[in-house]
Coordinates of C-alpha atoms in Angstrom, one line a residue:
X1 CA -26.1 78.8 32.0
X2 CA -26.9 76.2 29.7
X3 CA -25.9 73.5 27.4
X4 CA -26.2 74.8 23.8
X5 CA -23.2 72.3 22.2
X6 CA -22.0 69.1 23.1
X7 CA -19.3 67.2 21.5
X8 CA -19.7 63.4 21.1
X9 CA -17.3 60.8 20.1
X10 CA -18.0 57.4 21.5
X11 CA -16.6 53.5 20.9
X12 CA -19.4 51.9 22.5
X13 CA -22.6 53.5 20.2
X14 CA -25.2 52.0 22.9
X15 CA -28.3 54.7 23.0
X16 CA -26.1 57.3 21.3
X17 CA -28.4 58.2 18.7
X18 CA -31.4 58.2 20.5
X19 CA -29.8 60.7 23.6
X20 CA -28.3 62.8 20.6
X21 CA -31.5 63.1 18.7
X22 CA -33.1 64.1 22.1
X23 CA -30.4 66.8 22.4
X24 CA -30.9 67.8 19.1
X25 CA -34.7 68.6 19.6
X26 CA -33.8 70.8 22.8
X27 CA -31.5 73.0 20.4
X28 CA -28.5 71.5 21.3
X29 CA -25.7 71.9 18.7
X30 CA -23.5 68.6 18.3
X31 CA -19.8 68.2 17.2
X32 CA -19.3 64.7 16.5
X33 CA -16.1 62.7 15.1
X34 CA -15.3 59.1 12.7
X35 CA -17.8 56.8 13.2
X36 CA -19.7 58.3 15.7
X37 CA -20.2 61.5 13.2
X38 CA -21.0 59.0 10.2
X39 CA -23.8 57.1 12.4
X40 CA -25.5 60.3 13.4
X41 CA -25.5 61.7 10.3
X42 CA -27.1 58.2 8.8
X43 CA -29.6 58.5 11.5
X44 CA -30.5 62.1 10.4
X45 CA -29.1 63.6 13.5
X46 CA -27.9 67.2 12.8
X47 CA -24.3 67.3 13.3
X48 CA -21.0 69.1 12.1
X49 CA -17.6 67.6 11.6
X50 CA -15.1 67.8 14.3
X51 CA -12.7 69.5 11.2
X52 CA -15.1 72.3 11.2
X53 CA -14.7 73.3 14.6
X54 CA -10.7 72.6 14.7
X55 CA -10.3 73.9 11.0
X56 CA -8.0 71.0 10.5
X57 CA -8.3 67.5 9.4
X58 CA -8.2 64.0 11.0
X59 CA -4.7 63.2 10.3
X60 CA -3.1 59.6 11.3
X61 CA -5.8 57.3 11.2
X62 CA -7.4 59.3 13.6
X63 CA -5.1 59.3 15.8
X64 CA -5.2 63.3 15.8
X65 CA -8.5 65.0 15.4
X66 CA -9.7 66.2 18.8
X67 CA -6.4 67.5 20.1
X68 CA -6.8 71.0 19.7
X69 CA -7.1 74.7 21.6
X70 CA -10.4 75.1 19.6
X71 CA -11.7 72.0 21.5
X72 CA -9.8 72.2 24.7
X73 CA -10.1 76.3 25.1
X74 CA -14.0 75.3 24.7
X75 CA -13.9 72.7 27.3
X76 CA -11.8 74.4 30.0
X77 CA -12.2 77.9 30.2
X78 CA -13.4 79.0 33.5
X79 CA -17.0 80.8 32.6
X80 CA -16.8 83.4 35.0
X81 CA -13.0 84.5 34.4
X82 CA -12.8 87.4 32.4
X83 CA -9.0 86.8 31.0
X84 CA -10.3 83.8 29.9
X85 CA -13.4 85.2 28.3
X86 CA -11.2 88.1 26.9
X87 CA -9.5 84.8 25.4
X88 CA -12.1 83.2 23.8
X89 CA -13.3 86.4 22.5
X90 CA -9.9 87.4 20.8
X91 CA -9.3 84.0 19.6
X92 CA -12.9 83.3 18.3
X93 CA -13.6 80.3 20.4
X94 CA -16.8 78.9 21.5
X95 CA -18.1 77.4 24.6
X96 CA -18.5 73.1 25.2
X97 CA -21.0 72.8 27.3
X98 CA -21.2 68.8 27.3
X99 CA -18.6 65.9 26.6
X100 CA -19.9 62.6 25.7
X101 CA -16.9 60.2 25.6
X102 CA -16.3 56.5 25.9
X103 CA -13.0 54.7 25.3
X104 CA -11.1 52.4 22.7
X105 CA -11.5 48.7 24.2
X106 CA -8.3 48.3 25.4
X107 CA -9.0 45.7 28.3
X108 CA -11.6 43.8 25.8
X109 CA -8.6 44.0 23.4
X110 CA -5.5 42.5 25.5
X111 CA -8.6 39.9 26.7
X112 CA -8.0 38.6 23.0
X113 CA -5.9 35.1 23.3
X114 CA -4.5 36.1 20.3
X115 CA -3.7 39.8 20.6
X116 CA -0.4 41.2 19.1
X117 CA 1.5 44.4 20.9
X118 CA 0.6 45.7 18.0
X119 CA -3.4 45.5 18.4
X120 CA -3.1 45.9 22.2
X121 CA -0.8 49.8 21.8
X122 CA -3.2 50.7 18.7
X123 CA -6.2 50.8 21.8
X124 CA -4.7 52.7 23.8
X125 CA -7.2 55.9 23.7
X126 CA -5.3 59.5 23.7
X127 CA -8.2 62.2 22.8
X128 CA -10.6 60.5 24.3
X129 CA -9.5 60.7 28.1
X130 CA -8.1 64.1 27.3
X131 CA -11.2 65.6 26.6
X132 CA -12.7 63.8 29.6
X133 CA -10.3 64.9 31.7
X134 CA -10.5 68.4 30.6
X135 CA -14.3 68.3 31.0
X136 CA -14.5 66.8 34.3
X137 CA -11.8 69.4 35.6
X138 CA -13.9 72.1 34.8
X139 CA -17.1 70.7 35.9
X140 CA -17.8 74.0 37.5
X141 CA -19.1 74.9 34.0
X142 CA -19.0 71.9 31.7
X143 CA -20.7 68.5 32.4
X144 CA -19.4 65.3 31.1
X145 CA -20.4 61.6 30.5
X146 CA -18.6 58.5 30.3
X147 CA -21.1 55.5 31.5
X148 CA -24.4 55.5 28.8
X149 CA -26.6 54.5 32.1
X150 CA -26.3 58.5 32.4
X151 CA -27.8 59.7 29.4
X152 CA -31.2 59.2 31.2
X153 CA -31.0 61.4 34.5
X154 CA -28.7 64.1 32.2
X155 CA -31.3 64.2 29.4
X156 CA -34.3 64.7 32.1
X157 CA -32.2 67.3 33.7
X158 CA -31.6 69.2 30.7
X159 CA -35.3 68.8 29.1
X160 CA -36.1 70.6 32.7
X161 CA -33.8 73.5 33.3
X162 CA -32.5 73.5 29.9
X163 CA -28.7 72.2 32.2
X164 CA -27.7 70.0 34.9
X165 CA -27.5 70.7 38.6
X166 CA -23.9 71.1 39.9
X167 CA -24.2 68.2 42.1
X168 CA -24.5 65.8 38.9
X169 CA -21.9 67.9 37.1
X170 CA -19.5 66.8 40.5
X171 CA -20.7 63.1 40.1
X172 CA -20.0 63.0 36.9
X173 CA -17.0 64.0 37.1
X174 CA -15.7 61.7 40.1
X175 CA -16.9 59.3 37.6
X176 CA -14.3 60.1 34.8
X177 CA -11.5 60.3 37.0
X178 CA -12.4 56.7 38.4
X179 CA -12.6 55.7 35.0
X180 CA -9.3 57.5 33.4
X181 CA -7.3 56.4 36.2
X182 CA -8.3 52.5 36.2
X183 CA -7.7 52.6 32.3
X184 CA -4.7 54.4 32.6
X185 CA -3.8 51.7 35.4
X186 CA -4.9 48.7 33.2
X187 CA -2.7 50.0 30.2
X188 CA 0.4 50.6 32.8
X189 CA -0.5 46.6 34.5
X190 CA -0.5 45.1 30.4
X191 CA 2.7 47.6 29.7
X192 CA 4.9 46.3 33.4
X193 CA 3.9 42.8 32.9
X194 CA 5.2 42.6 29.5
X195 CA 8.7 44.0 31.0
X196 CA 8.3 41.6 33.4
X197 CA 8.3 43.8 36.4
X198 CA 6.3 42.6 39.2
X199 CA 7.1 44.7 41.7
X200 CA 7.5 48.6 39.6
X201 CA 8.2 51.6 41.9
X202 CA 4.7 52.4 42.1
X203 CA 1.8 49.6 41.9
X204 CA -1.2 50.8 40.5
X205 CA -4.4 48.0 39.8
X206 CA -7.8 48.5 39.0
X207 CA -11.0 46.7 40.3
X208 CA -14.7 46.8 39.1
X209 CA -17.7 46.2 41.7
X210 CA -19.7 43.6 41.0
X211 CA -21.8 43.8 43.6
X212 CA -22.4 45.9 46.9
X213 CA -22.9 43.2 49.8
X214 CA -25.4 43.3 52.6
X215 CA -23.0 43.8 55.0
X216 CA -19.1 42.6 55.6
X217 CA -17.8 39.9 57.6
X218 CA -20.2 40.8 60.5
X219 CA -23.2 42.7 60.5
X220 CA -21.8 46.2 61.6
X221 CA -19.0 46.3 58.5
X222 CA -20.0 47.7 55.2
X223 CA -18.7 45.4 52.0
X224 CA -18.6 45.5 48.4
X225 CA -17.3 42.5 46.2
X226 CA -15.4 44.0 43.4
X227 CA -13.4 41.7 40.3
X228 CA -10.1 42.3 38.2
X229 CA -10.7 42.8 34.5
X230 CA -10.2 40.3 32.7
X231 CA -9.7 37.4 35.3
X232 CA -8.4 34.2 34.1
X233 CA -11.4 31.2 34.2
X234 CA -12.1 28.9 37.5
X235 CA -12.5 31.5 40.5
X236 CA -15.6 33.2 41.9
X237 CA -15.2 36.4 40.1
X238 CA -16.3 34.3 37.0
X239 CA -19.0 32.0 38.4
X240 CA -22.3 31.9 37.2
X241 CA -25.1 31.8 39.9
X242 CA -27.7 29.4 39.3
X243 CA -30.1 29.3 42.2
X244 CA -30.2 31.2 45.5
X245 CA -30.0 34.1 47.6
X246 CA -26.6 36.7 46.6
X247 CA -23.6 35.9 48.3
X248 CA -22.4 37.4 51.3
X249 CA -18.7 38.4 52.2
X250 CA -18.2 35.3 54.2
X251 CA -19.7 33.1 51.8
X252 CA -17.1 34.9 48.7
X253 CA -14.0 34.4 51.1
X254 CA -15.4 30.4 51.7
X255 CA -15.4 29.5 48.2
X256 CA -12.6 31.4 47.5
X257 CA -10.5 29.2 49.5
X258 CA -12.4 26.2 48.5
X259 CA -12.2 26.7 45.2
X260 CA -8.4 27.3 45.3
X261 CA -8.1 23.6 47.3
X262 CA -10.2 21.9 45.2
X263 CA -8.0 23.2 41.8
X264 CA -5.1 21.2 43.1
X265 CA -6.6 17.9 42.0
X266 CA -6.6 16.5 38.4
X267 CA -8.9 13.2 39.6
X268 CA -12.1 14.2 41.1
X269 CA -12.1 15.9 44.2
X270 CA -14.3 17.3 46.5
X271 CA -13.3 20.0 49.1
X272 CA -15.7 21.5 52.6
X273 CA -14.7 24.5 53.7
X274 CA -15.5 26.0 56.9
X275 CA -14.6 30.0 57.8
X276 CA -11.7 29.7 55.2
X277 CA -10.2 26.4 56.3
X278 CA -11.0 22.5 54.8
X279 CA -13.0 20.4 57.0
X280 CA -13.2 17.4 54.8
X281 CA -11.1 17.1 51.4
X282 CA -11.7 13.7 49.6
X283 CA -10.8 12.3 46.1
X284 CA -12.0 9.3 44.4
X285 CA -12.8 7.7 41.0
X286 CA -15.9 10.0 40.7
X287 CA -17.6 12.8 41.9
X288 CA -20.1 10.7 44.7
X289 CA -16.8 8.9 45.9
X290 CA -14.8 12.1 46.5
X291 CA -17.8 13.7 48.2
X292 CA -18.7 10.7 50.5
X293 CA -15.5 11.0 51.6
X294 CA -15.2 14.4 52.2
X295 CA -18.3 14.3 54.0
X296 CA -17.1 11.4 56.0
X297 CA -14.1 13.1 56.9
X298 CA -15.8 15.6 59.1
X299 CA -19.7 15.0 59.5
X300 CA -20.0 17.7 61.7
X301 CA -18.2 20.6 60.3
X302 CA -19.5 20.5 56.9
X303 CA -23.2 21.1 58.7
X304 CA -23.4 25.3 57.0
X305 CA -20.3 24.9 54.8
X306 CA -19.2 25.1 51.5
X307 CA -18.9 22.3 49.2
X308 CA -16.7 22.7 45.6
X309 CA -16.2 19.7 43.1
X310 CA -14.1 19.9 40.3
X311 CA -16.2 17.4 38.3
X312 CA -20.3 18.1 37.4
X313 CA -22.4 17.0 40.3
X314 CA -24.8 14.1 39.2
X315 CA -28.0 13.5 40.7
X316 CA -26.8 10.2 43.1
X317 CA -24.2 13.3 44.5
X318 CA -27.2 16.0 44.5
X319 CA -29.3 13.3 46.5
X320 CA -26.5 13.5 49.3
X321 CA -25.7 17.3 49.3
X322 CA -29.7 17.7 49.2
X323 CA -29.6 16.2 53.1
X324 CA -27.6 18.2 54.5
X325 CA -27.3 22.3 54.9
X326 CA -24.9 24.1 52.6
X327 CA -24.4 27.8 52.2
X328 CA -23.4 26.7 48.8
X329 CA -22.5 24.1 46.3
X330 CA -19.9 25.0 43.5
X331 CA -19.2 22.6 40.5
X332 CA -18.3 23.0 36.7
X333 CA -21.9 21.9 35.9
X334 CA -24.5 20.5 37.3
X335 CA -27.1 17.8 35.8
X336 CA -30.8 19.0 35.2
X337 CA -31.4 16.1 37.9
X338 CA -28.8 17.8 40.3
X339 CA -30.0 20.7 39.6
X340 CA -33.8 20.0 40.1
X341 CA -32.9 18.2 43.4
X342 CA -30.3 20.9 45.1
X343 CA -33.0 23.8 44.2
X344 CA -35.7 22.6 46.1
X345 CA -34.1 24.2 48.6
X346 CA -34.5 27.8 48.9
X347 CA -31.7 29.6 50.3
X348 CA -28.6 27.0 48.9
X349 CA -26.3 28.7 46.6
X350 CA -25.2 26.5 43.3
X351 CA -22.5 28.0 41.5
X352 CA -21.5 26.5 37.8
X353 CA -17.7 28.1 37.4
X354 CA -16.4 26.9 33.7
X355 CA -13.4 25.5 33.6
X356 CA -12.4 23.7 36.9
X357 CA -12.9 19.8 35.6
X358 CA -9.9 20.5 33.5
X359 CA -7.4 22.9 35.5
X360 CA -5.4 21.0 38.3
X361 CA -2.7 23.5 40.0
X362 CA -2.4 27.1 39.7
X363 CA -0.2 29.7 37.7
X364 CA 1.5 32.4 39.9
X365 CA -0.8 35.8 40.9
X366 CA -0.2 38.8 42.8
X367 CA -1.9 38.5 45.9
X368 CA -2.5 41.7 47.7
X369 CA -2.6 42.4 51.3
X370 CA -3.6 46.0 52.8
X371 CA -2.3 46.9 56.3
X372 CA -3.2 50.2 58.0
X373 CA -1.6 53.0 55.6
X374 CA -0.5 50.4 53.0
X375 CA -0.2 47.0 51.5
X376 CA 1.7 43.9 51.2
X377 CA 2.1 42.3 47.7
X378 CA 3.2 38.7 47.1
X379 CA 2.9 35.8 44.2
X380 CA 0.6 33.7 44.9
X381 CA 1.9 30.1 46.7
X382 CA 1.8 27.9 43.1
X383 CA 4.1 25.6 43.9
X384 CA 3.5 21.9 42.7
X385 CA 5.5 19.0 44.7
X386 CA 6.3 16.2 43.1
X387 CA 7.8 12.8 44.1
X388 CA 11.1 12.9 42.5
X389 CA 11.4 16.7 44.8
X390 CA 10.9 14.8 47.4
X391 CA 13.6 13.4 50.5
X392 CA 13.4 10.6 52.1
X393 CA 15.4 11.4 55.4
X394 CA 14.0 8.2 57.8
X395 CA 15.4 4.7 57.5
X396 CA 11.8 3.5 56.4
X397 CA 11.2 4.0 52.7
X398 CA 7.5 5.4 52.6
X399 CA 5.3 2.6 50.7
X400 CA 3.6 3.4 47.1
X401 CA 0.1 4.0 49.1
X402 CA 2.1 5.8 51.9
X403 CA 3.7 8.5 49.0
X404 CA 0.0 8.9 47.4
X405 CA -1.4 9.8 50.6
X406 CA 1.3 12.2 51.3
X407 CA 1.6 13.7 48.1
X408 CA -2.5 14.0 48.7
X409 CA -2.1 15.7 51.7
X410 CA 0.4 18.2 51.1
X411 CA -1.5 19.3 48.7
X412 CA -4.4 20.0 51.6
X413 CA -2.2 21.9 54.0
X414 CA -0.7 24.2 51.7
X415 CA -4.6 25.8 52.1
X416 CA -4.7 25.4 56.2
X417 CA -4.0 28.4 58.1
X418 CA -0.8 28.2 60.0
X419 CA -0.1 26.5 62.0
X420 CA -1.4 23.5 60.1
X421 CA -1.4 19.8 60.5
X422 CA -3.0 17.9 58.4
X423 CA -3.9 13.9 58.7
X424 CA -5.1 11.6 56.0
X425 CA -6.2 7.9 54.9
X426 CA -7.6 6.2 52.4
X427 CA -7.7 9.5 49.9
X428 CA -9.4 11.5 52.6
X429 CA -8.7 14.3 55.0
X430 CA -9.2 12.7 58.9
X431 CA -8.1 15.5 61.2
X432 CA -7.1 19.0 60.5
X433 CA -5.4 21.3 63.0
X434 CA -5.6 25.0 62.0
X435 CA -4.4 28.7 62.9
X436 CA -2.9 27.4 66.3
X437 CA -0.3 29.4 67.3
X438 CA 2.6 26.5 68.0
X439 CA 2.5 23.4 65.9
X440 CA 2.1 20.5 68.7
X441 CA -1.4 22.4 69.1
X442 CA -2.2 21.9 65.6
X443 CA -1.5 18.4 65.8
X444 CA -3.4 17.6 69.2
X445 CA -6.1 19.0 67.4
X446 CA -5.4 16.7 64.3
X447 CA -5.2 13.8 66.4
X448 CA -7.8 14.3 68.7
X449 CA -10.4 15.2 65.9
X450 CA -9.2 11.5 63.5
X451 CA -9.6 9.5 66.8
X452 CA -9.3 6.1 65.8
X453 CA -8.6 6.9 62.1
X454 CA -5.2 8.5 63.1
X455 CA -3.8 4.6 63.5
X456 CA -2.2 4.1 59.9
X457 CA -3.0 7.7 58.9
X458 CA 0.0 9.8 57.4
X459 CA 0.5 13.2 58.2
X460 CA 1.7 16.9 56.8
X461 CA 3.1 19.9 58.6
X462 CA 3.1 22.9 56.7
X463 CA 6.2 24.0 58.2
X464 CA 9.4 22.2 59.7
X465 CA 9.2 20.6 63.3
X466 CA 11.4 23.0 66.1
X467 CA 11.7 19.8 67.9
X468 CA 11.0 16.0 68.3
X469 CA 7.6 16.3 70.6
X470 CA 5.3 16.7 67.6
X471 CA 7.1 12.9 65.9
X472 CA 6.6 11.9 69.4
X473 CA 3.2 12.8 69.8
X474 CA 2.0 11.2 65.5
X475 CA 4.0 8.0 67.1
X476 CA 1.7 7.4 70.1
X477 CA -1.0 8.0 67.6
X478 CA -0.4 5.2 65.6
X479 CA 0.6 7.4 62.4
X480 CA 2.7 5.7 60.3
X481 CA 4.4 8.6 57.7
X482 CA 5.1 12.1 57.8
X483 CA 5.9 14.8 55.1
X484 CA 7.1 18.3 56.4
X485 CA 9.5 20.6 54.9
X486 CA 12.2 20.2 57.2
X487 CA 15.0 22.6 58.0
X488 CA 14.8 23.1 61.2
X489 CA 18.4 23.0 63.5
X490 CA 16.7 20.1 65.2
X491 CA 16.0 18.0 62.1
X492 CA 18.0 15.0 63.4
X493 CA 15.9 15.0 66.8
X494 CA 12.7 14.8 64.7
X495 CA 14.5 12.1 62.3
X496 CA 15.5 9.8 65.2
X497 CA 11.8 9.9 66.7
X498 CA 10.6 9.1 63.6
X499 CA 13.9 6.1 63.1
X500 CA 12.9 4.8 66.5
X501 CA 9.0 4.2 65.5
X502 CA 9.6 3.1 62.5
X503 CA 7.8 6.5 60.9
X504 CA 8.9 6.9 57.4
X505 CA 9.4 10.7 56.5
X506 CA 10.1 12.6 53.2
X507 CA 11.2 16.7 53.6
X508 CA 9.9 19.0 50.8
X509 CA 12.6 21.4 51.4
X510 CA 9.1 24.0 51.2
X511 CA 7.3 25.4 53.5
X512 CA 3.7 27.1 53.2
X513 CA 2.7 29.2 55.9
X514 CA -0.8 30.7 55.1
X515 CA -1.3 33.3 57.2

């Protein structure tokens, strides 16, 4: 065997004359169509016209040009099957011995702000992925590319053996099923979400790695890190690295979570995050206020943790951040001060993600969850409270500072794991009480960790009180308003603990486990 014609027909032209004029030189005879066949033929690459092979013409804007037995009976006839060489005999067929294809843009096209249906169906690629398809099936005989960064190791192979080995004939065609099936997937993901479906009988989605990762969330677990096409602005997916070692998987799932916490705030905020949960949220009129605070709110926590601000980190901040460690440091900019500061330090990450000094809340995503065999799929928890949802159910009318600090943190536990209890003061977290598995555990932990700060602190559960004991318990502590969703059969215990010390409390009539 070996390859004596290749048809190529390809969107994105990178290297395509240069690997064709290569061919060319071997002997290699090349059926080209459109553009790809007016570019070669500029570039004084031999080539003939797709029309000459099919004996028909590109009809419908191109729409039909490859879509024939005289291409397809080339591509998948088994070489070794004499029926099938009979068939190519009888019919006058010949033998393709190598597909180079890439696609229309469809997921660079629906990217478009301002893309119609119109522009967004007109990308959708038909001949392409059917000539890939039939290529890769029949890999046996036929090799196939779709990714230009293998023209190099194809081209070497053929200049040596005049063909490529079987084992990059099966790679390659893994390859073209991975990529037919995501852009099949990303067409059918546009397609349901325009219906509005977002849960369709079968849920097909499409990721591309960005990065293999030294290891996973311990040293003995593989990882890669992969990213959605076309993610929206403001999360790590689209954060650009500006100093320090690559990120592990524990590092991606810390800023994750910090960087959805610290979206929640229009005024400047600052969020640490310690294995997925906030150690220290603060806000303030600037970026050096909200961090003191933050930093305040747990000194020892935020030692190896994660630090996100939605507003550029100056250098009086960077001076700060510079005296402690941090695994990283993400911000919507950074000054050249900052920057020259926080990277005298070797190993701290700084992360610039666009965006996040002018988004405050979230709109709906899936959010997927895999369990053994399958996986969960839920929107994302978007919610946004606001005063006028809330109810005051206590005899005590909260006070104007009381409601801001509630409003503040309700906005934190939505983020801690359940059971969560979260206590603030002065526009800073003071005791956090995660993942515990009954919610007076979560606030003992609260408590115990805001010590002194808990006197005239309010608090928020993330879900409703099963009984009085946990009122009981925030009254002893000296905390002087609650906001929890309520619902609960026991509500009126909680609400006369709360009557009888004076606690005011609001009910969301929401809840936000995080589990």
């Amino acid at each position: 065997m070996a390859i004596k014609r290749a048809l190529i027909s390809v969107f994105d032209k990178t290297g395509i004359v240069e690997f064709a004029s290569e061919l060319s030189k071997l002997g290699v005879e090349i059926i080209s169509t459109g553009g790809t066949l007016s570019l070669l033929k500029d570039k004084g690459v031999p080539v003939i016209g797709i029309s000459e092979v099919t004996g028909f013409p590109e009809i419908m804007d191109g729409r039909v040009k490859t879509l024939h037995p005289n291409v397809h009976g080339g591509l998948l006839a088994v070489r070794d099957n004499e029926e099938h060489q009979a068939s190519m005999k009888e019919l006058g067929l010949e033998y393709i011995d190598l597909v180079v294809v890439n696609l229309y843009p469809f997921a660079e096209t629906i990217a478009k702000p301002d893309v119609t249906y119109e522009d967004a169906i007109e990308n959708i690629d038909i001949g392409g992925p059917t000539m890939l398809r039939s290529a890769a099936k029949n890999h046996a005989f036929v090799s196939v590319i779709v990714d230009t960064t293998d023209y190099a190791k194809v081209l070497e192979e053929v200049q040596e053996t005049g063909d490529t080995t079987l084992e990059t004939r099966k790679r390659l065609a893994a390859k073209v099923f991975r990529h037919t099936g995501a852009y099949d997937a990303l067409i059918g993901d546009y397609l349901t979400g325009l219906q509005g479906e977002p849960y369709p009988e079968r849920y097909t989605v499409t990721y591309e790695k960005m990065q293999e990762l030294r290891y996973g969330e311990n040293p003995h677990q593989s990882a890669a890190f992969y990213r959605k096409p076309n993610a929206a602005a403001g999360n790590i997916t689209t954060a650009e690295q500006l100093h320090g070692k690559e990120l592990s998987y524990n590092n991606i799932n810390d800023a994750n979570t910090a960087l959805q916490i610290v979206k929640e705030f229009s005024e400047p905020a600052v969020v640490a995050v310690k294995h997925m949960n906030p150690c220290g949220v603060g806000i303030g009129t600037n970026v050096l206020e909200a961090y003191t605070k933050a930093y305040n709110a747990d000194p020892t926590s935020i030692f190896g943790g994660i630090v996100a601000a939605n507003r550029a980190i100056d250098e009086a901040t960077a001076q700060l951040l510079h005296e402690i460690f941090l695994e990283i440091v993400i911000a919507p900019d950074f000054t050249p001060e900052a920057l020259e500061i926080l990277a005298k330090k070797k190993n701290i990450r700084l992360l610039k993600v666009a965006g996040l000094d002018t988004i405050a809340g979230r709109e709906s995503q899936p959010v997927i969850t895999t369990v053994e065999g399958g996986m969960l799929v839920q929107a994302s928890d978007a919610y946004q409270l606001t005063e006028a949802d809330l109810k005051v159910v206590s005899e005590r009318q909260p006070t104007a500072e009381e409601m801001k600090q509630l409003l503040f943190a309700w906005k934190v536990v939505k983020h801690v794991k359940s059971n969560a209890i979260v206590l603030v003061a002065d526009d800073m977290t003071v005791g956090v009480g995660a993942g515990q598995m009954n919610r007076v555990g979560a606030a003992k932990i609260a408590i115990e960790q805001a010590g002194d700060k808990s006197k005239g602190s309010v608090l928020s559960s993330d879900a409703f009180f099963p009984m009085g004991d946990t009122l009981e318990m925030a009254a002893k502590a000296g905390i002087t308003a609650v906001i929890q969703p309520g619902g609960s059969i026991k509500d009126e215990e909680s609400i006369r603990v709360a009557n009888e010390n004076g606690i005011a409390m609001v009910m969301t009539g929401v809840r936000h486990f995080k589990h």
